[in-house]
Amino acid sequence: MSHANPTRDLATVVERALDVLLVQLEKTRLGALKQPKPSRTKGAVARKSSTGIPRAIRREVFERDGEQCTYVAPEGRRCTARAFLELDHIQPRAQGGGDEVQNLRVRLPCA
């Protein structure tokens, strides 16, 4: 990094390291890509994350919900959590719910 940071400023090194870490975490959590691959043709198998929900759908739901828990308390206050989030099915799979964007929301496991 000496060419990019000739003064050897520690703050610059830490900032670059955090940028790389954030990109890596986004790839891990959302299956994010620099340029998302186009949807495959009908009948092809979509790439799925470890949860079984296709990565493109995960990205879309997290983006739609602002990467924040969507739980709203009875008094109308929305949960502010942005860590340890999971996708939740509005209508459970066991009751016929699917993995469509409309049937998914971002939640804390306990919300």
GROMACS .gro file of C-alpha atoms in nm:
model
  111
    1MET     CA    1   0.000   0.000   0.000
    2SER     CA    2   0.297   0.233   0.008
    3HIS     CA    3   0.218   0.370  -0.341
    4ALA     CA    4  -0.142   0.450  -0.248
    5ASN     CA    5  -0.048   0.578   0.098
    6PRO     CA    6   0.304   0.731   0.080
    7THR     CA    7   0.263   0.905   0.419
    8ARG     CA    8   0.183   0.570   0.580
    9ASP     CA    9  -0.117   0.722   0.752
   10LEU     CA   10  -0.275   0.458   0.978
   11ALA     CA   11  -0.625   0.602   0.931
   12THR     CA   12  -0.600   0.542   0.555
   13VAL     CA   13  -0.493   0.181   0.612
   14VAL     CA   14  -0.780   0.116   0.854
   15GLU     CA   15  -1.033   0.280   0.619
   16ARG     CA   16  -0.921   0.064   0.326
   17ALA     CA   17  -0.933  -0.249   0.543
   18LEU     CA   18  -1.288  -0.167   0.657
   19ASP     CA   19  -1.396  -0.110   0.296
   20VAL     CA   20  -1.266  -0.455   0.200
   21LEU     CA   21  -1.432  -0.613   0.507
   22LEU     CA   22  -1.770  -0.454   0.426
   23VAL     CA   23  -1.760  -0.584   0.069
   24GLN     CA   24  -1.672  -0.932   0.196
   25LEU     CA   25  -1.953  -0.928   0.454
   26GLU     CA   26  -2.206  -0.812   0.196
   27LYS     CA   27  -2.105  -1.099  -0.033
   28THR     CA   28  -2.142  -1.347   0.250
   29ARG     CA   29  -2.471  -1.216   0.387
   30LEU     CA   30  -2.655  -1.126   0.070
   31GLY     CA   31  -2.469  -1.314  -0.199
   32ALA     CA   32  -2.393  -0.972  -0.346
   33LEU     CA   33  -2.207  -0.952  -0.674
   34LYS     CA   34  -2.039  -0.657  -0.849
   35GLN     CA   35  -2.274  -0.714  -1.140
   36PRO     CA   36  -2.565  -0.946  -1.056
   37LYS     CA   37  -2.610  -1.222  -1.307
   38PRO     CA   38  -2.923  -1.198  -1.521
   39SER     CA   39  -3.214  -1.427  -1.435
   40ARG     CA   40  -3.191  -1.765  -1.598
   41THR     CA   41  -3.443  -1.889  -1.844
   42LYS     CA   42  -3.760  -2.067  -1.738
   43GLY     CA   43  -3.693  -2.416  -1.608
   44ALA     CA   44  -3.334  -2.350  -1.504
   45VAL     CA   45  -3.234  -2.389  -1.141
   46ALA     CA   46  -3.167  -2.056  -0.965
   47ARG     CA   47  -2.856  -2.025  -0.748
   48LYS     CA   48  -2.967  -2.054  -0.388
   49SER     CA   49  -2.809  -1.932  -0.069
   50SER     CA   50  -2.758  -2.159   0.231
   51THR     CA   51  -3.119  -2.085   0.337
   52GLY     CA   52  -3.258  -2.221   0.011
   53ILE     CA   53  -3.386  -1.880  -0.102
   54PRO     CA   54  -3.230  -1.761  -0.428
   55ARG     CA   55  -2.964  -1.494  -0.377
   56ALA     CA   56  -3.130  -1.249  -0.616
   57ILE     CA   57  -3.449  -1.264  -0.408
   58ARG     CA   58  -3.251  -1.220  -0.082
   59ARG     CA   59  -3.085  -0.910  -0.225
   60GLU     CA   60  -3.417  -0.768  -0.343
   61VAL     CA   61  -3.592  -0.822  -0.007
   62PHE     CA   62  -3.304  -0.675   0.195
   63GLU     CA   63  -3.289  -0.374  -0.039
   64ARG     CA   64  -3.668  -0.324  -0.026
   65ASP     CA   65  -3.671  -0.336   0.355
   66GLY     CA   66  -3.369  -0.107   0.390
   67GLU     CA   67  -3.152  -0.376   0.550
   68GLN     CA   68  -3.346  -0.320   0.875
   69CYS     CA   69  -3.588  -0.532   1.078
   70THR     CA   70  -3.946  -0.473   0.960
   71TYR     CA   71  -4.116  -0.546   1.294
   72VAL     CA   72  -4.348  -0.263   1.401
   73ALA     CA   73  -4.447  -0.247   1.769
   74PRO     CA   74  -4.814  -0.199   1.864
   75GLU     CA   75  -4.745   0.169   1.937
   76GLY     CA   76  -4.622   0.210   1.578
   77ARG     CA   77  -4.245   0.222   1.634
   78ARG     CA   78  -4.034   0.021   1.386
   79CYS     CA   79  -3.751  -0.197   1.514
   80THR     CA   80  -3.413  -0.032   1.446
   81ALA     CA   81  -3.207  -0.353   1.442
   82ARG     CA   82  -2.966  -0.393   1.151
   83ALA     CA   83  -2.761  -0.689   1.277
   84PHE     CA   84  -2.839  -1.061   1.301
   85LEU     CA   85  -3.128  -1.024   1.056
   86GLU     CA   86  -3.296  -1.316   0.882
   87LEU     CA   87  -3.558  -1.359   0.615
   88ASP     CA   88  -3.901  -1.451   0.748
   89HIS     CA   89  -4.189  -1.599   0.551
   90ILE     CA   90  -4.515  -1.407   0.601
   91GLN     CA   91  -4.710  -1.721   0.514
   92PRO     CA   92  -4.496  -2.016   0.635
   93ARG     CA   93  -4.373  -2.271   0.382
   94ALA     CA   94  -4.556  -2.544   0.576
   95GLN     CA   95  -4.883  -2.362   0.505
   96GLY     CA   96  -4.815  -2.320   0.135
   97GLY     CA   97  -4.606  -2.000   0.141
   98GLY     CA   98  -4.334  -1.968  -0.118
   99ASP     CA   99  -4.002  -1.791  -0.157
  100GLU     CA  100  -4.145  -1.498  -0.357
  101VAL     CA  101  -4.037  -1.143  -0.268
  102GLN     CA  102  -4.394  -1.058  -0.162
  103ASN     CA  103  -4.395  -1.340   0.096
  104LEU     CA  104  -4.064  -1.249   0.259
  105ARG     CA  105  -3.961  -0.984   0.510
  106VAL     CA  106  -3.647  -0.900   0.708
  107ARG     CA  107  -3.673  -0.975   1.079
  108LEU     CA  108  -3.470  -1.044   1.389
  109PRO     CA  109  -3.509  -1.410   1.489
  110CYS     CA  110  -3.699  -1.310   1.806
  111ALA     CA  111  -3.924  -1.039   1.648
   0.00000   0.00000   0.00000
